[in-house]
Coordinates of C-alpha atoms in Angstrom, one line a residue:
Chain T
M1 CA 156.9 79.5 197.8
G2 CA 159.1 82.3 199.2
I3 CA 162.8 82.2 199.2
I4 CA 163.1 81.2 202.9
N5 CA 160.9 78.2 202.4
R6 CA 162.5 77.3 199.1
L7 CA 166.0 77.3 200.8
K8 CA 164.8 75.2 203.7
T9 CA 163.1 72.7 201.3
I10 CA 166.3 72.3 199.3
R11 CA 168.5 71.9 202.4
P12 CA 166.2 70.8 205.2
E13 CA 169.2 69.8 207.3
V14 CA 170.0 73.5 207.7
D15 CA 167.4 73.6 210.6
H16 CA 169.4 71.1 212.6
A17 CA 172.9 72.2 211.6
P18 CA 175.5 73.4 214.1
K19 CA 175.5 77.1 214.8
I20 CA 177.6 79.3 212.5
N21 CA 179.5 82.2 213.8
L22 CA 178.1 85.3 212.2
V23 CA 180.3 88.5 212.4
V24 CA 178.1 91.6 212.2
V25 CA 180.0 94.7 211.3
K26 CA 178.5 97.9 212.8
A27 CA 175.6 95.9 214.2
N28 CA 173.6 98.7 215.8
D29 CA 170.9 99.0 213.1
P30 CA 167.3 98.0 213.8
E31 CA 166.7 96.0 210.7
V32 CA 170.0 94.1 211.1
L33 CA 169.4 93.4 214.8
T34 CA 165.9 92.2 214.0
C35 CA 167.3 89.5 211.7
V36 CA 170.1 88.6 214.0
E37 CA 167.7 88.3 216.9
Q38 CA 165.7 85.8 215.0
A39 CA 168.7 83.8 213.8
C40 CA 170.1 83.7 217.4
K41 CA 166.8 82.6 218.9
E42 CA 166.5 79.8 216.4
G43 CA 170.0 78.7 217.3
R44 CA 171.3 79.3 213.8
V45 CA 174.0 81.6 214.7
F46 CA 176.3 82.8 217.4
A47 CA 176.8 86.5 216.7
Y48 CA 179.9 88.7 217.1
L49 CA 178.3 92.1 217.2
I50 CA 180.9 94.8 216.4
D51 CA 179.9 98.3 217.3
S52 CA 180.2 100.9 220.1
R53 CA 179.6 98.7 223.2
D54 CA 177.6 101.4 225.1
K55 CA 175.3 102.4 222.3
L56 CA 174.8 98.8 221.2
S57 CA 174.0 97.6 224.7
E58 CA 171.4 100.3 225.0
S59 CA 169.8 99.2 221.7
L60 CA 169.9 95.5 222.6
K61 CA 167.5 96.2 225.5
D62 CA 164.8 96.2 222.8
Y63 CA 165.7 92.8 221.5
D64 CA 165.6 89.4 223.0
L65 CA 168.9 87.8 222.2
P66 CA 169.8 84.8 224.3
A67 CA 172.8 85.8 226.5
D68 CA 174.9 82.9 225.2
S69 CA 174.1 83.7 221.6
Y70 CA 176.2 86.8 221.1
E71 CA 179.3 88.7 222.1
I72 CA 179.9 92.4 221.7
V73 CA 183.1 93.6 220.2
D74 CA 183.6 97.2 221.1
E75 CA 184.6 99.2 218.1
N76 CA 182.8 102.3 216.8
D77 CA 185.0 103.3 213.9
D78 CA 183.7 101.9 210.6
Q79 CA 187.1 101.0 209.2
Q80 CA 188.4 99.5 212.4
A81 CA 185.2 97.6 212.9
S82 CA 185.6 96.1 209.4
F83 CA 189.2 95.2 210.2
K84 CA 188.1 93.4 213.3
A85 CA 185.4 91.5 211.5
V86 CA 188.0 90.2 208.9
E87 CA 190.4 89.4 211.8
L88 CA 187.7 87.2 213.4
V89 CA 187.3 85.3 210.2
R90 CA 191.1 85.1 209.7
N91 CA 191.4 83.6 213.2
G92 CA 188.8 81.0 212.4
Q93 CA 186.2 82.5 214.7
G94 CA 183.9 83.8 212.0
D95 CA 182.0 81.8 209.4
A96 CA 180.2 84.6 207.6
I97 CA 180.2 88.4 207.7
L98 CA 177.0 90.5 207.7
K99 CA 177.4 94.2 206.9
G100 CA 175.4 96.5 209.3
H101 CA 175.2 100.2 209.2
L102 CA 178.2 101.3 207.1
A103 CA 179.4 101.6 203.5
T104 CA 180.1 98.4 201.7
G105 CA 183.4 99.7 200.5
K106 CA 184.8 99.8 204.0
V107 CA 184.1 96.2 204.6
L108 CA 185.4 95.1 201.2
K109 CA 188.6 97.1 201.7
E110 CA 189.5 94.9 204.6
V111 CA 188.3 91.7 203.0
V112 CA 190.6 92.1 200.0
N113 CA 193.6 93.5 201.9
R114 CA 196.6 91.6 200.6
E115 CA 198.3 91.4 204.0
T116 CA 195.5 91.0 206.4
G117 CA 192.5 90.2 204.2
I118 CA 190.6 87.0 203.6
R119 CA 190.5 86.8 199.8
K120 CA 190.3 83.3 198.4
A121 CA 189.7 83.8 194.7
Q122 CA 191.4 86.5 192.6
T123 CA 187.9 88.1 192.2
L124 CA 185.1 88.7 194.6
S125 CA 181.7 88.7 193.0
H126 CA 178.1 89.1 194.1
V127 CA 175.6 86.3 193.7
A128 CA 171.9 87.1 194.0
I129 CA 169.6 84.1 194.5
I130 CA 166.1 84.8 193.3
A131 CA 162.9 82.9 194.0
N132 CA 160.3 83.7 191.4
P133 CA 156.8 82.2 191.3
K134 CA 157.1 81.6 187.5
L135 CA 160.5 79.8 187.8
E136 CA 160.6 76.2 189.2
Q137 CA 164.2 76.6 190.0
L138 CA 166.0 79.1 192.2
L139 CA 167.9 81.5 189.9
A140 CA 171.3 83.0 190.6
V141 CA 171.9 86.4 189.0
T142 CA 175.5 87.6 188.8
D143 CA 177.1 90.1 189.0
G144 CA 174.6 92.9 189.8
G145 CA 176.3 94.2 192.8
L146 CA 180.1 94.4 192.7
I147 CA 181.9 93.9 189.4
L148 CA 181.3 96.7 187.0
Q149 CA 182.2 94.9 183.8
A150 CA 182.8 91.2 183.1
D151 CA 185.9 90.3 181.2
E152 CA 187.7 87.1 180.2
N153 CA 189.6 86.9 183.6
N154 CA 186.9 87.8 186.1
G155 CA 184.2 86.2 184.0
K156 CA 185.5 82.7 184.8
V157 CA 185.6 83.5 188.5
I158 CA 182.1 85.1 188.5
I159 CA 180.7 81.9 186.9
D160 CA 182.7 79.7 189.3
N161 CA 181.4 81.6 192.4
A162 CA 177.8 81.4 191.2
A163 CA 178.1 77.7 190.3
S164 CA 179.5 76.9 193.8
V165 CA 176.4 78.5 195.4
M166 CA 174.1 76.6 193.1
K167 CA 175.9 73.3 193.9
A168 CA 175.4 74.0 197.6
L169 CA 171.7 74.4 196.6
Q170 CA 171.8 70.9 195.3
V171 CA 171.8 71.7 191.6
E172 CA 173.5 68.7 189.9
K173 CA 174.0 70.2 186.5
V174 CA 174.4 74.0 186.9
K175 CA 173.2 75.7 183.7
V176 CA 174.8 79.1 183.3
A177 CA 173.3 81.3 180.7
L178 CA 175.5 84.2 179.4
L179 CA 173.0 86.9 179.0
S180 CA 172.8 89.0 175.8
C181 CA 170.0 90.4 173.5
A182 CA 170.0 87.4 171.2
E183 CA 171.6 84.0 170.7
N184 CA 174.0 85.0 168.0
V185 CA 177.4 86.6 168.3
I186 CA 177.2 90.2 167.2
P187 CA 180.8 91.3 166.2
K188 CA 180.1 95.0 167.2
L189 CA 178.7 94.0 170.6
P190 CA 181.7 93.2 172.7
S191 CA 179.8 91.4 175.4
S192 CA 178.4 88.9 173.0
V193 CA 182.0 88.2 171.6
L194 CA 183.2 87.8 175.2
E195 CA 180.4 85.4 176.1
D196 CA 181.0 83.3 173.0
K197 CA 184.7 83.0 174.1
L198 CA 183.8 82.2 177.7
S199 CA 181.3 79.5 176.7
Q200 CA 183.8 77.9 174.4
E201 CA 186.6 78.0 177.0
L202 CA 184.5 76.8 179.9
S203 CA 182.7 74.1 177.9
G204 CA 183.4 70.7 179.4
L205 CA 185.9 72.0 181.9
D206 CA 183.6 71.0 184.8
P207 CA 181.2 68.3 183.8
D208 CA 178.7 69.6 186.3
V209 CA 178.6 73.1 184.9
I210 CA 177.1 73.9 181.5
V211 CA 178.1 77.4 180.2
E212 CA 176.1 78.6 177.2
G213 CA 175.8 82.0 175.5
P214 CA 175.2 84.5 174.3
L215 CA 171.5 84.0 175.1
S216 CA 168.6 86.3 175.4
I217 CA 166.7 86.2 178.7
D218 CA 163.7 84.5 177.1
L219 CA 165.8 81.6 175.8
A220 CA 167.6 81.4 179.2
L221 CA 164.5 81.5 181.4
S222 CA 161.4 80.7 179.4
P223 CA 160.9 77.1 178.2
A224 CA 158.0 78.3 176.1
S225 CA 160.1 80.9 174.3
A226 CA 163.0 78.5 173.8
K227 CA 160.6 76.0 172.2
E228 CA 158.9 78.6 170.1
K229 CA 162.2 79.9 168.7
G230 CA 163.4 76.3 168.2
Y231 CA 166.5 77.0 170.3
N232 CA 168.7 74.0 170.1
G233 CA 171.2 74.3 173.0
Q234 CA 171.4 72.5 176.3
I235 CA 169.7 75.4 178.1
K236 CA 166.1 75.6 177.1
G237 CA 164.6 78.2 179.4
D238 CA 165.8 76.3 182.4
A239 CA 169.0 78.2 183.4
N240 CA 170.1 78.2 187.0
V241 CA 172.5 81.1 186.6
L242 CA 172.1 84.3 184.7
F243 CA 175.5 85.8 183.9
A244 CA 175.1 89.5 183.2
P245 CA 177.8 91.1 181.1
D246 CA 177.9 94.2 183.3
I247 CA 176.6 95.5 186.6
V248 CA 173.8 97.6 185.1
T249 CA 172.2 94.6 183.4
G250 CA 172.7 92.4 186.5
N251 CA 171.4 94.9 188.9
T252 CA 168.4 95.8 186.6
V253 CA 167.4 92.2 185.9
S254 CA 167.3 91.2 189.6
K255 CA 165.6 94.4 190.7
S256 CA 163.0 94.2 188.0
M257 CA 162.2 90.6 189.0
L258 CA 161.8 91.9 192.6
L259 CA 159.7 95.0 191.5
F260 CA 157.5 93.4 188.9
G261 CA 157.8 89.7 189.2
D262 CA 156.8 89.1 192.8
S263 CA 160.2 87.7 193.6
Q264 CA 162.3 87.4 196.7
M265 CA 166.1 87.5 196.9
A266 CA 169.0 86.5 199.0
G267 CA 172.5 87.7 198.3
V268 CA 176.1 87.0 199.1
I269 CA 179.5 88.1 198.0
M270 CA 181.6 85.0 197.1
G271 CA 185.4 84.7 196.6
A272 CA 186.4 85.4 200.2
K273 CA 187.1 82.6 202.7
V274 CA 183.6 83.1 204.0
P275 CA 180.4 84.5 202.5
V276 CA 180.0 88.2 202.9
I277 CA 176.4 89.5 203.1
I278 CA 176.0 93.0 201.8
T279 CA 172.3 93.8 201.9
S280 CA 171.3 97.4 201.3
R281 CA 169.2 99.7 203.4
S282 CA 166.3 99.1 201.1
S283 CA 166.4 95.3 201.2
S284 CA 163.6 93.6 202.9
Y285 CA 163.6 91.7 206.2
E286 CA 163.2 88.5 204.1
E287 CA 166.2 89.3 202.0
K288 CA 168.4 89.8 205.0
Y289 CA 167.2 86.7 206.8
A290 CA 167.3 84.6 203.6
S291 CA 170.9 85.7 203.1
I292 CA 171.9 84.6 206.6
L293 CA 170.2 81.3 205.8
L294 CA 172.1 81.0 202.6
A295 CA 175.4 81.6 204.4
Q296 CA 174.4 78.8 206.8
I297 CA 173.7 76.5 203.9
L298 CA 177.1 77.3 202.3
M299 CA 178.7 76.3 205.6
L300 CA 177.0 72.8 205.5
D301 CA 179.5 71.6 202.9
Q302 CA 182.6 73.1 204.5
Chain A
M1 CA 144.3 96.8 181.7
G2 CA 146.2 95.4 178.7
I3 CA 148.2 97.5 176.3
I4 CA 145.5 97.6 173.6
N5 CA 142.9 99.0 176.0
R6 CA 145.4 101.4 177.5
L7 CA 146.3 102.8 174.1
K8 CA 142.6 103.2 173.2
T9 CA 141.9 104.9 176.5
I10 CA 144.7 107.4 176.1
R11 CA 143.8 108.2 172.5
P12 CA 140.1 107.3 172.1
E13 CA 139.9 109.2 168.8
V14 CA 142.0 106.5 167.2
D15 CA 138.9 104.4 166.8
H16 CA 137.4 107.0 164.5
A17 CA 140.5 108.2 162.8
P18 CA 141.1 108.0 159.0
K19 CA 142.6 104.8 157.8
I20 CA 146.4 104.7 157.6
N21 CA 148.2 103.0 154.8
L22 CA 150.1 100.1 156.2
V23 CA 152.9 98.6 154.1
V24 CA 153.4 95.0 154.9
V25 CA 156.8 93.6 153.7
K26 CA 156.6 89.9 153.0
A27 CA 153.1 89.7 154.2
N28 CA 152.5 85.9 153.7
D29 CA 152.8 84.9 157.3
P30 CA 149.9 83.6 159.3
E31 CA 150.4 85.7 162.5
V32 CA 151.0 88.9 160.5
L33 CA 148.0 88.3 158.3
T34 CA 145.8 87.6 161.3
C35 CA 146.6 91.0 162.7
V36 CA 146.3 92.8 159.4
E37 CA 142.9 91.1 158.8
Q38 CA 141.6 92.5 162.1
A39 CA 143.0 96.0 161.4
C40 CA 141.5 96.0 157.9
K41 CA 138.1 94.8 159.1
E42 CA 138.1 97.5 161.8
G43 CA 138.8 100.1 159.1
R44 CA 142.0 101.1 160.7
V45 CA 144.3 100.4 157.8
F46 CA 144.5 100.0 154.1
A47 CA 147.2 97.4 153.6
Y48 CA 149.8 97.1 150.8
L49 CA 150.7 93.5 151.0
I50 CA 154.0 92.8 149.4
D51 CA 154.8 89.2 148.6
S52 CA 154.6 86.6 145.8
R53 CA 151.1 87.3 144.4
D54 CA 150.3 83.7 143.7
K55 CA 151.2 82.3 147.1
L56 CA 149.8 85.2 149.0
S57 CA 146.5 85.0 147.1
E58 CA 146.3 81.4 148.0
S59 CA 146.9 82.2 151.7
L60 CA 144.4 85.0 151.7
K61 CA 141.6 82.5 151.0
D62 CA 141.8 81.7 154.7
Y63 CA 141.3 85.3 155.7
D64 CA 138.4 87.7 155.5
L65 CA 140.0 90.9 154.3
P66 CA 137.5 93.3 152.7
A67 CA 138.3 93.6 149.0
D68 CA 138.7 97.4 149.2
S69 CA 141.0 97.2 152.2
Y70 CA 144.2 95.9 150.6
E71 CA 146.3 95.6 147.5
I72 CA 148.9 93.0 146.6
V73 CA 152.3 94.2 145.4
D74 CA 153.9 91.2 143.7
E75 CA 157.4 90.8 144.9
N76 CA 158.9 87.6 146.3
D77 CA 162.5 88.6 146.9
D78 CA 163.2 89.9 150.4
Q79 CA 165.4 92.8 149.5
Q80 CA 163.3 93.9 146.5
A81 CA 160.2 93.7 148.7
S82 CA 161.9 95.9 151.3
F83 CA 162.8 98.3 148.5
K84 CA 159.3 98.5 147.3
A85 CA 158.0 99.1 150.8
V86 CA 160.3 102.0 151.3
E87 CA 159.4 103.3 147.9
L88 CA 155.7 103.3 148.7
V89 CA 156.5 105.4 151.8
R90 CA 158.8 107.7 149.8
N91 CA 155.9 108.3 147.3
G92 CA 153.6 109.3 150.1
Q93 CA 151.5 106.1 149.7
G94 CA 152.6 104.4 153.0
D95 CA 152.1 105.7 156.5
A96 CA 153.8 102.8 158.4
I97 CA 155.8 99.7 157.6
L98 CA 155.1 96.3 159.2
K99 CA 157.8 93.7 158.8
G100 CA 156.5 90.3 157.8
H101 CA 158.4 87.1 157.2
L102 CA 161.9 88.3 156.6
A103 CA 165.0 89.4 158.4
T104 CA 164.9 92.9 160.1
G105 CA 168.2 93.8 158.5
K106 CA 166.8 93.6 155.0
V107 CA 164.1 96.1 155.8
L108 CA 166.3 98.5 157.6
K109 CA 168.9 98.5 154.9
E110 CA 166.4 100.1 152.5
V111 CA 165.0 102.4 155.2
V112 CA 168.4 103.9 155.8
N113 CA 169.7 103.9 152.2
R114 CA 171.2 107.4 151.7
E115 CA 169.8 107.7 148.1
T116 CA 166.5 106.0 148.2
G117 CA 165.8 105.6 151.9
I118 CA 163.4 107.3 154.3
R119 CA 165.6 108.2 157.2
K120 CA 164.5 111.3 159.0
A121 CA 166.8 111.5 162.1
Q122 CA 170.5 110.6 162.0
T123 CA 169.7 107.7 164.2
L124 CA 166.9 105.1 164.1
S125 CA 166.0 103.7 167.4
H126 CA 163.6 101.1 168.8
V127 CA 161.0 102.2 171.3
A128 CA 159.1 99.5 173.2
I129 CA 155.9 100.6 175.0
I130 CA 155.1 98.4 178.0
A131 CA 151.9 98.1 179.9
N132 CA 152.5 96.6 183.3
P133 CA 149.8 96.1 186.0
K134 CA 152.1 97.6 188.7
L135 CA 152.8 100.7 186.7
E136 CA 150.1 103.4 186.4
Q137 CA 151.8 104.9 183.4
L138 CA 152.7 103.3 180.1
L139 CA 156.5 102.8 180.0
A140 CA 158.8 103.3 177.1
V141 CA 162.0 101.2 177.1
T142 CA 164.7 102.2 174.7
D143 CA 166.8 100.9 173.1
G144 CA 166.4 97.1 173.4
G145 CA 166.1 96.3 169.8
L146 CA 168.4 98.2 167.4
I147 CA 171.2 100.4 168.8
L148 CA 173.9 98.2 170.4
Q149 CA 175.5 100.9 172.6
A150 CA 174.4 104.4 173.5
D151 CA 176.8 107.2 173.1
E152 CA 176.7 111.0 173.3
N153 CA 175.4 111.4 169.7
N154 CA 172.9 108.7 169.4
G155 CA 171.9 109.0 173.0
K156 CA 170.2 112.3 172.3
V157 CA 168.2 110.9 169.4
I158 CA 167.3 107.8 171.3
I159 CA 165.8 110.0 174.0
D160 CA 164.1 112.3 171.4
N161 CA 162.5 109.4 169.6
A162 CA 161.1 107.9 172.8
A163 CA 159.9 111.3 174.0
S164 CA 158.0 111.9 170.8
V165 CA 156.2 108.6 171.2
M166 CA 155.3 109.5 174.8
K167 CA 154.1 112.9 173.7
A168 CA 151.8 111.2 171.2
L169 CA 150.6 109.1 174.2
Q170 CA 149.6 112.4 175.9
V171 CA 152.3 112.6 178.5
E172 CA 152.7 116.3 179.3
K173 CA 156.1 116.1 181.1
V174 CA 158.0 113.1 179.8
K175 CA 160.3 111.8 182.5
V176 CA 163.3 110.0 181.0
A177 CA 165.3 107.9 183.5
L178 CA 168.8 107.0 182.4
L179 CA 169.2 103.5 183.7
S180 CA 172.2 102.5 185.8
C181 CA 172.9 100.3 188.9
A182 CA 172.7 103.3 191.3
E183 CA 172.1 107.0 191.3
N184 CA 175.7 108.1 191.6
V185 CA 178.3 108.5 188.8
I186 CA 180.9 105.7 189.0
P187 CA 184.0 106.9 187.2
K188 CA 185.0 103.4 186.2
L189 CA 181.5 102.7 184.8
P190 CA 181.4 104.5 181.4
S191 CA 177.7 104.3 181.0
S192 CA 177.1 106.2 184.3
V193 CA 179.5 108.9 183.1
L194 CA 177.7 109.1 179.8
E195 CA 174.4 109.3 181.5
D196 CA 175.5 112.1 183.8
K197 CA 176.7 114.0 180.7
L198 CA 173.5 113.4 178.8
S199 CA 171.3 114.5 181.7
Q200 CA 173.3 117.7 182.1
E201 CA 173.3 118.5 178.4
L202 CA 169.6 117.8 177.9
S203 CA 168.4 119.4 181.1
G204 CA 166.0 122.2 180.3
L205 CA 166.5 122.0 176.5
D206 CA 162.9 120.9 176.1
P207 CA 160.7 122.1 178.9
D208 CA 158.4 119.1 178.4
V209 CA 161.1 116.5 178.8
I210 CA 162.9 115.8 182.0
V211 CA 166.1 113.8 181.6
E212 CA 167.6 112.4 184.8
G213 CA 170.3 109.9 185.6
P214 CA 172.2 107.7 186.3
L215 CA 169.3 106.0 188.2
S216 CA 168.7 102.5 189.3
I217 CA 165.5 100.8 188.1
D218 CA 163.9 101.0 191.5
L219 CA 164.4 104.7 191.7
A220 CA 163.1 105.1 188.2
L221 CA 160.0 102.9 188.5
S222 CA 159.2 102.3 192.1
P223 CA 157.7 105.2 194.1
A224 CA 158.1 103.2 197.3
S225 CA 161.9 102.6 196.7
A226 CA 162.4 106.2 195.7
K227 CA 160.8 107.3 199.0
E228 CA 162.6 104.7 201.1
K229 CA 166.0 105.8 199.7
G230 CA 165.1 109.5 200.1
Y231 CA 165.8 110.1 196.4
N232 CA 165.6 113.8 195.8
G233 CA 165.3 114.2 192.0
Q234 CA 162.3 115.0 189.8
I235 CA 161.8 111.4 188.9
K236 CA 160.4 109.5 191.9
G237 CA 159.6 106.1 190.7
D238 CA 157.4 107.6 188.0
A239 CA 159.5 107.6 184.9
N240 CA 157.8 107.4 181.5
V241 CA 160.9 106.4 179.6
L242 CA 163.7 104.0 180.7
F243 CA 166.8 104.7 178.7
A244 CA 169.1 101.7 178.7
P245 CA 172.8 102.2 178.1
D246 CA 173.0 99.3 175.8
I247 CA 170.9 96.8 173.9
V248 CA 171.5 93.9 176.4
T249 CA 170.1 95.9 179.3
G250 CA 167.2 97.3 177.2
N251 CA 166.3 94.0 175.7
T252 CA 166.6 92.2 179.1
V253 CA 164.5 94.7 181.0
S254 CA 161.6 94.8 178.6
K255 CA 161.6 91.0 178.1
S256 CA 161.8 90.3 181.8
M257 CA 158.8 92.6 182.4
L258 CA 157.0 90.5 179.8
L259 CA 158.2 87.1 181.1
F260 CA 157.8 87.8 184.9
G261 CA 155.8 90.9 185.2
D262 CA 152.6 90.1 183.3
S263 CA 153.2 92.9 180.9
Q264 CA 152.3 93.5 177.3
M265 CA 154.3 95.4 174.8
A266 CA 154.1 97.3 171.5
G267 CA 157.1 98.3 169.6
V268 CA 158.2 100.7 166.8
I269 CA 161.4 101.9 165.2
M270 CA 161.4 105.7 165.2
G271 CA 163.6 108.0 163.2
A272 CA 162.4 107.2 159.8
K273 CA 159.7 109.2 158.0
V274 CA 157.1 106.7 159.3
P275 CA 157.1 104.2 162.1
V276 CA 158.6 100.8 161.3
I277 CA 157.1 97.8 163.2
I278 CA 159.6 95.0 163.6
T279 CA 157.9 92.4 165.8
S280 CA 159.7 89.1 166.1
R281 CA 158.4 85.6 165.4
S282 CA 158.0 85.1 169.1
S283 CA 155.9 88.2 169.7
S284 CA 152.3 87.7 170.6
Y285 CA 149.3 88.6 168.7
E286 CA 148.6 91.5 171.1
E287 CA 152.1 92.9 170.6
K288 CA 151.7 92.9 166.8
Y289 CA 148.2 94.4 167.0
A290 CA 149.1 97.0 169.6
S291 CA 152.1 98.0 167.5
I292 CA 149.7 98.7 164.5
L293 CA 147.5 100.7 166.9
L294 CA 150.5 102.6 168.1
A295 CA 151.5 103.4 164.5
Q296 CA 147.9 104.7 163.9
I297 CA 148.2 106.9 167.0
L298 CA 151.5 108.3 165.9
M299 CA 149.7 109.3 162.6
L300 CA 147.0 111.3 164.5
D301 CA 149.5 114.1 165.2
Q302 CA 150.9 114.3 161.7

């Protein structure tokens, strides 16, 4: 089952939920508009489309957005458009942000602005949700998109952000595997030392979240390997969250599951007042649409 | 095609090559003996089986090793058995080492011993060879098994070791992708800075080896992504070697290709006078057998 159907199966009420207000920064992009069109037609979203009004109106002739499903906010400048998107959220008019045709950094700059931004947690982090045919559960991989290197401070927020997404996806006990190359602490491998510390500090803090590591990916995600190696922890190949020690590992593991594992992905940045969707140019239609669906699911519990 | 058939297709002469002398440290292990039995029966190897003679002789009753295809070296102690294995290589009697039922560290300790060891390069590194149905070429992943963190010094040897394996596998221009999360240098991400430096320093040094990075895994291994993103380098989704900046990334990428990508793997440690095969308890029969085959192929060019 693909990620879209998996999300809908987990939270079927999403198909009858009230519309969310989706703020699309620099909306004039064919792939973005195709996704927004579908979400508007399905009654999932009301869209604030921020871009040059003239050019965007021209483009919209090719789409079939119901007239009452969107509003154009006229702003061509990338930074100003990002500012306006964040302002809409700050004023309570926006429930999620979708990045269109501009650099991620411009959007995030306004999101984290100390005066006018919408930061909620100290740290923003990226959560990728992956549907893989060999995994019964949806898997969160974090952080493969935003935070370069996990440390003791941001590590806790990264885990917290991912756990909150998994809770919205109805996981009762969120099993967070701290990814390493093996299950033992290697003193000369700083990430394994950090992970040991994190798992000790977070153990039992939230009874609904199990944090365990260091763990290799086979112990984290393959019940057969966990059994074969006689691994004795609470996670036995059934992790819901894969915590990567740095962005290279996180990015590589999610992309390799997409490239070689017939997976599909949705992604959001968590830690702001609303989910921020930062899909890249190369991300598929499914990925963009599933990310909007995920944002809508996250709103169900607000 | 699985890894065993791929290796045989690339170097068909391996089926008619002279026997190699395989030194098996602590050989009394059912999975190891099963592989060694097949390799002996096929005339690929003559095996020095190091272990307690009494116990091993008892075990061997269950196997069908031709009498002239092996010799038992009586040594039960792990460290002493490792010493004897290295000694056989030092004396010219061993062409490859296969780790049996003991910790990797004990074997490597003797391999790298400054007085009595068989170190060739300054750095030993692990090279995993992966056959994946979505990749036309065999892929080397390095280092996911031995070196914790790449740096400027060991980085060059890691690349060199992997390139020499790929050359034995008949790759004319070895394309080495230095793995990161994107194709740009991120000043706050030390691995991307290192990879930029390595690619500049190694560029053109060996006309048969292209070193390029930082690169994300999709640019390195997916021609479609490389095209979509308009990537303009010499590697366009067709890398032969994936250089991981640390052991967590290397270990995770090769294991995730095995777990989710229907891949098969062979693995050797390079940098000693002979290849050292360090398969883990959880590695499959194919992996162990393919690694012996790979060691035999590496001997073809000696």
